[in-house]
Amino acid sequence: MVELEEQQSPSADQNGNDDFITEGASAVHGEPPQEENGPPEVHSDVEVLHEKVSKQVITEGHGQKPSKYSTCFLHYRAWTESTLHKFEDTWHEQQPLELVLGKEKKEMTGLAIGISSMKSGERALLHVGWELGYGKEGSFSFPNVPQMANIIYEVELIGFDETKEGKPRSDMTVEERIGTADRRKMDGNALFKEEKLEEAMQQYEMALAYMGDDFMFQLFGKYRDMALAVKNPCHLNMAACLIKLKRYDEAIAQCSIVLVEDENNVKALFRRGKARAELGQTDAAREDFLKARKYAPDDKAIVRELRLLSEHDKAVYQKQKELYKGLFGPKSDPNPRPKNWLILVWQWLLSIFYRLFKLKKPKAE
């Protein structure tokens, strides 16, 4: 998919629509699970993967399953089965785990068995015996896991790279990491074009997994510019997907990440403004659109959004006006019109006649 230039509309997509842009930007995939006191309740069938590992599917995935030495990227939360103490949560840390199947740490053997049975985008609940977890001794450092503790994982496989060598990110050169991330971004763009929004976001997060904070902190000069040219567009494209999915809070978060790095990014301001407007945050949305217009004064999409906000404000004012009118009724006329003098004379004559009639009426015995 051909990337659009900065001078083009901040809302125009590859088909001329006003929703999506691919541009040249960390990773919070999809919709993280809700915080709970313990693992989620799952009612799907139990699949036995190993004598010490079972799985229940929460959300179905798509495509193929990873093979041995695939580099997998995943989010997970982990609890000890006996006490339901949560000892790890990568969603909270906003940093997916990288795991090379067949080269995982000993304490993640059971987790790796579960991952090898999953497809990209799949979310599942795993039950892992202590023998394939932290073992008889447990862990007294981080994470803190008791002795002989069976483990429950809620895990999501974001995606994976098939590599014969199982080369982790840490062994890649800067150019390799940026190149791999860029290919993922392009794959995401192709999926977006097919309206496969969830799958597109998975590709963007896979790209962002190669651009983590630990990696970005080490870059400067041309290498940092190269990385940002891939990283920022991924955030903005994820925001475009999230707006289409009506997940506006998450879209705002993605745009805000870009604005921390580039406070005048027109596309980030525009998309954050759209998401804020959808949430009814009209003042904040107007602020974003006005700032975007400052740097792109001729952009018709920005002008249109500002006009829509203005029309919205007028409609709200009119509704409030009608409401108050109904509550307090019509206003009294401070200068009432005087009555016709003929009517006044007629009323006066009637009152005199009525009084005379009462005086002449005989009293009862």
XYZ file of C-alpha atoms in Angstrom, residues 8-324:
317
model
C -2.536 15.256 1.909
C -5.708 15.295 3.944
C -5.163 13.891 7.433
C -8.229 11.762 6.980
C -7.950 10.457 3.433
C -7.353 6.761 2.844
C -6.096 4.833 -0.136
C -9.577 4.835 -1.654
C -10.132 8.554 -1.193
C -12.242 8.032 1.923
C -11.853 10.117 5.027
C -10.904 7.600 7.655
C -7.491 6.045 7.195
C -3.952 7.073 6.505
C -0.767 5.111 6.453
C 1.987 7.199 7.761
C 5.472 6.908 8.831
C 4.791 5.443 15.286
C 4.364 1.322 21.360
C 2.168 -1.340 21.744
C -1.175 -1.846 23.342
C -3.003 -4.420 21.254
C -6.691 -4.666 20.828
C -8.875 -4.544 23.897
C -7.137 -5.666 27.106
C -9.104 -7.892 29.456
C -11.039 -6.188 32.206
C -9.433 -6.034 35.623
C -10.989 -8.674 37.877
C -10.293 -10.338 41.189
C -9.176 -13.483 39.407
C -9.160 -15.339 36.092
C -12.179 -14.881 33.807
C -14.979 -17.431 33.808
C -14.801 -19.483 30.631
C -17.467 -21.988 29.580
C -15.939 -23.404 26.403
C -14.792 -27.030 26.131
C -11.568 -28.052 27.840
C -8.842 -29.215 25.444
C -6.068 -31.349 26.949
C -2.778 -30.359 25.311
C -0.495 -32.253 27.658
C -0.792 -34.249 30.845
C -0.089 -31.005 32.724
C -1.578 -28.430 30.313
C -5.217 -27.781 29.358
C -6.804 -24.978 27.386
C -10.180 -23.253 27.016
C -10.685 -20.824 24.151
C -11.989 -17.370 25.061
C -11.736 -15.773 21.603
C -11.096 -17.624 18.368
C -8.006 -16.720 16.320
C -7.277 -16.951 12.616
C -4.706 -18.389 10.247
C -2.045 -20.950 11.036
C -0.487 -22.048 14.317
C 3.164 -21.273 15.056
C 5.739 -23.977 14.505
C 8.897 -24.738 16.437
C 11.327 -21.799 16.594
C 8.630 -19.292 15.677
C 9.100 -15.954 17.421
C 5.781 -15.352 19.158
C 4.476 -12.128 20.659
C 1.872 -12.435 23.366
C 0.145 -10.762 26.265
C -0.758 -12.701 29.381
C -1.829 -12.533 32.991
C -0.818 -15.265 35.442
C -2.273 -16.438 38.758
C -1.358 -19.156 41.209
C -4.231 -21.645 41.073
C -4.518 -22.243 44.821
C -4.633 -18.610 46.023
C -5.569 -16.761 42.778
C -2.712 -14.366 43.450
C -1.884 -12.527 40.217
C 1.887 -12.399 39.872
C 2.360 -11.110 36.324
C 0.433 -8.950 33.835
C 1.956 -7.805 30.537
C -1.186 -5.867 29.594
C -0.633 -3.692 32.640
C 3.007 -3.197 31.679
C 1.938 -2.413 28.071
C 4.783 -4.526 26.742
C 4.107 -7.868 25.025
C 6.328 -10.854 25.762
C 8.582 -12.266 23.057
C 8.853 -16.051 23.221
C 10.726 -18.309 20.782
C 9.058 -21.719 20.786
C 11.564 -24.414 21.622
C 13.921 -21.897 23.237
C 11.702 -20.703 26.081
C 12.811 -20.544 29.703
C 12.148 -23.677 31.731
C 9.425 -22.017 33.822
C 7.520 -21.140 30.628
C 7.406 -24.667 29.194
C 3.689 -25.053 29.909
C 2.921 -21.584 28.528
C 4.840 -22.437 25.341
C 2.814 -25.656 24.910
C -0.347 -23.588 25.119
C 0.931 -20.969 22.664
C 1.917 -23.627 20.122
C -1.761 -24.674 19.954
C -3.066 -21.160 19.312
C -3.678 -19.017 16.249
C -2.950 -15.312 15.849
C -5.522 -13.250 17.695
C -6.661 -16.170 19.833
C -7.228 -15.596 23.545
C -7.357 -18.584 25.866
C -7.271 -19.738 29.465
C -4.470 -22.193 30.264
C -4.110 -24.437 33.305
C -0.475 -25.484 33.790
C 0.829 -27.943 36.384
C 3.711 -26.867 38.586
C 6.019 -29.366 36.881
C 5.894 -27.257 33.677
C 5.855 -23.943 35.526
C 8.091 -22.688 38.300
C 8.708 -26.198 39.603
C 9.113 -27.604 43.057
C 11.118 -24.651 44.338
C 8.964 -21.848 42.931
C 10.405 -18.351 42.573
C 11.350 -16.047 45.421
C 12.461 -13.114 43.270
C 10.357 -11.559 40.509
C 7.851 -12.924 39.884
C 7.098 -14.269 43.325
C 5.629 -17.770 42.864
C 5.178 -20.267 45.724
C 6.616 -23.775 45.715
C 4.793 -26.400 43.634
C 2.264 -23.817 42.400
C -0.068 -24.740 39.581
C -0.617 -21.753 37.305
C -3.572 -20.242 35.432
C -2.768 -18.084 32.408
C -5.044 -15.801 30.472
C -3.059 -15.418 27.269
C -3.467 -13.786 23.877
C -1.247 -14.643 20.928
C -0.798 -11.350 19.081
C 1.106 -12.963 16.230
C 4.333 -14.701 15.315
C 7.237 -14.678 12.870
C 8.301 -17.956 11.287
C 12.096 -18.131 11.402
C 14.214 -21.218 11.033
C 16.764 -19.969 13.520
C 14.282 -18.571 16.047
C 16.149 -15.274 16.108
C 14.952 -13.058 18.971
C 14.756 -9.269 18.746
C 17.772 -8.869 20.977
C 19.971 -10.638 18.400
C 18.810 -8.459 15.500
C 20.627 -5.417 14.191
C 18.855 -2.061 14.263
C 18.215 -2.283 10.522
C 16.754 -5.790 10.869
C 14.345 -4.738 13.595
C 13.163 -1.659 11.727
C 12.844 -3.631 8.489
C 10.832 -6.389 10.172
C 8.561 -3.822 11.794
C 8.032 -2.057 8.482
C 6.996 -5.305 6.772
C 4.477 -5.911 9.532
C 3.115 -2.410 9.067
C 2.651 -3.000 5.340
C 0.863 -6.282 6.060
C -1.430 -4.371 8.412
C -2.188 -1.813 5.732
C -3.196 -4.561 3.302
C -5.523 -6.088 5.909
C -7.050 -2.695 6.625
C -7.831 -2.292 2.945
C -9.762 -5.570 3.183
C -11.658 -4.232 6.237
C -10.018 -6.863 8.473
C -9.520 -4.365 11.249
C -8.712 -6.688 14.149
C -6.153 -8.569 12.060
C -4.669 -5.288 10.843
C -4.213 -4.130 14.437
C -2.448 -7.363 15.282
C 0.077 -6.652 12.544
C 0.593 -3.101 13.778
C 1.206 -4.317 17.291
C 3.621 -6.943 16.002
C 5.486 -4.090 14.320
C 5.421 -2.052 17.514
C 6.767 -5.002 19.478
C 10.042 -4.492 17.595
C 9.980 -0.779 18.515
C 9.696 -1.067 22.302
C 10.837 1.667 24.677
C 14.000 -0.218 25.590
C 14.959 -0.224 21.910
C 13.961 3.381 21.178
C 15.964 4.714 24.131
C 19.127 3.376 22.507
C 18.574 5.167 19.191
C 19.604 8.632 18.081
C 20.162 10.517 14.844
C 19.168 8.832 11.601
C 18.367 5.497 13.282
C 15.818 7.115 15.583
C 14.281 8.924 12.607
C 14.086 5.620 10.709
C 12.386 3.912 13.650
C 9.887 6.738 14.181
C 9.013 6.647 10.485
C 7.623 3.149 11.149
C 6.493 3.476 14.766
C 4.338 6.610 14.531
C 2.301 5.399 11.525
C 1.491 2.156 13.326
C -0.009 4.097 16.241
C -1.984 6.330 13.902
C -3.200 3.429 11.791
C -4.279 1.601 14.926
C -6.184 4.753 15.890
C -7.938 4.675 12.501
C -8.957 1.041 13.097
C -10.164 1.804 16.617
C -12.283 4.732 15.426
C -13.970 2.442 12.893
C -14.574 -0.065 15.701
C -16.015 2.744 17.898
C -13.330 2.175 20.550
C -12.694 5.880 20.927
C -10.822 5.931 24.239
C -8.217 3.551 22.845
C -7.929 5.624 19.671
C -7.249 8.725 21.767
C -4.501 6.859 23.634
C -2.786 5.828 20.387
C -2.831 9.392 19.029
C -1.558 10.784 22.316
C 1.497 8.510 22.144
C 2.417 10.106 18.819
C 1.761 13.624 20.123
C 4.218 13.070 22.972
C 6.891 12.589 20.320
C 5.531 15.138 17.818
C 3.103 17.603 19.410
C 2.182 19.192 16.077
C 1.419 15.995 14.162
C -1.634 16.960 12.094
C -2.890 13.408 11.597
C -2.664 12.604 15.306
C -4.496 15.822 16.196
C -7.165 15.163 13.584
C -7.862 11.573 14.657
C -7.806 12.390 18.348
C -10.240 15.209 17.622
C -12.585 12.816 15.796
C -12.500 10.334 18.674
C -13.092 13.065 21.243
C -15.996 14.450 19.235
C -17.607 10.992 19.142
C -17.337 10.825 22.936
C -19.031 14.218 23.266
C -15.816 15.946 24.368
C -16.553 18.866 22.049
C -14.282 21.456 23.665
C -11.257 19.132 23.595
C -12.102 18.042 20.034
C -12.341 21.649 18.857
C -8.962 22.380 20.444
C -7.387 19.496 18.487
C -9.013 20.532 15.195
C -8.036 24.188 15.590
C -4.430 23.224 16.273
C -4.451 20.879 13.273
C -5.866 23.663 11.086
C -3.029 25.919 12.187
C -0.567 23.571 10.469
C -2.881 22.548 7.606
C -5.062 25.618 6.961
C -6.328 24.426 3.565
C -7.366 20.946 4.649
C -11.046 20.465 3.842
C -11.509 17.553 6.255
C -10.482 19.692 9.229
C -12.768 22.522 8.115
C -15.636 20.050 7.784
C -15.125 18.680 11.299
C -15.057 22.200 12.769
C -18.289 23.016 10.917
C -19.926 19.850 12.275
C -18.928 20.845 15.808
C -20.403 24.307 15.263
C -23.663 22.804 13.989
C -23.711 20.465 16.974
C -23.319 23.390 19.380
C -26.197 25.264 17.687
C -28.435 22.207 17.907
C -27.646 21.768 21.601
C -28.376 25.454 22.256
C -31.709 25.230 20.449
C -32.725 22.154 22.445
C -31.810 23.886 25.702
C -33.789 26.968 24.632
C -36.867 24.858 23.913
C -36.454 23.009 27.200
C -36.280 26.190 29.261
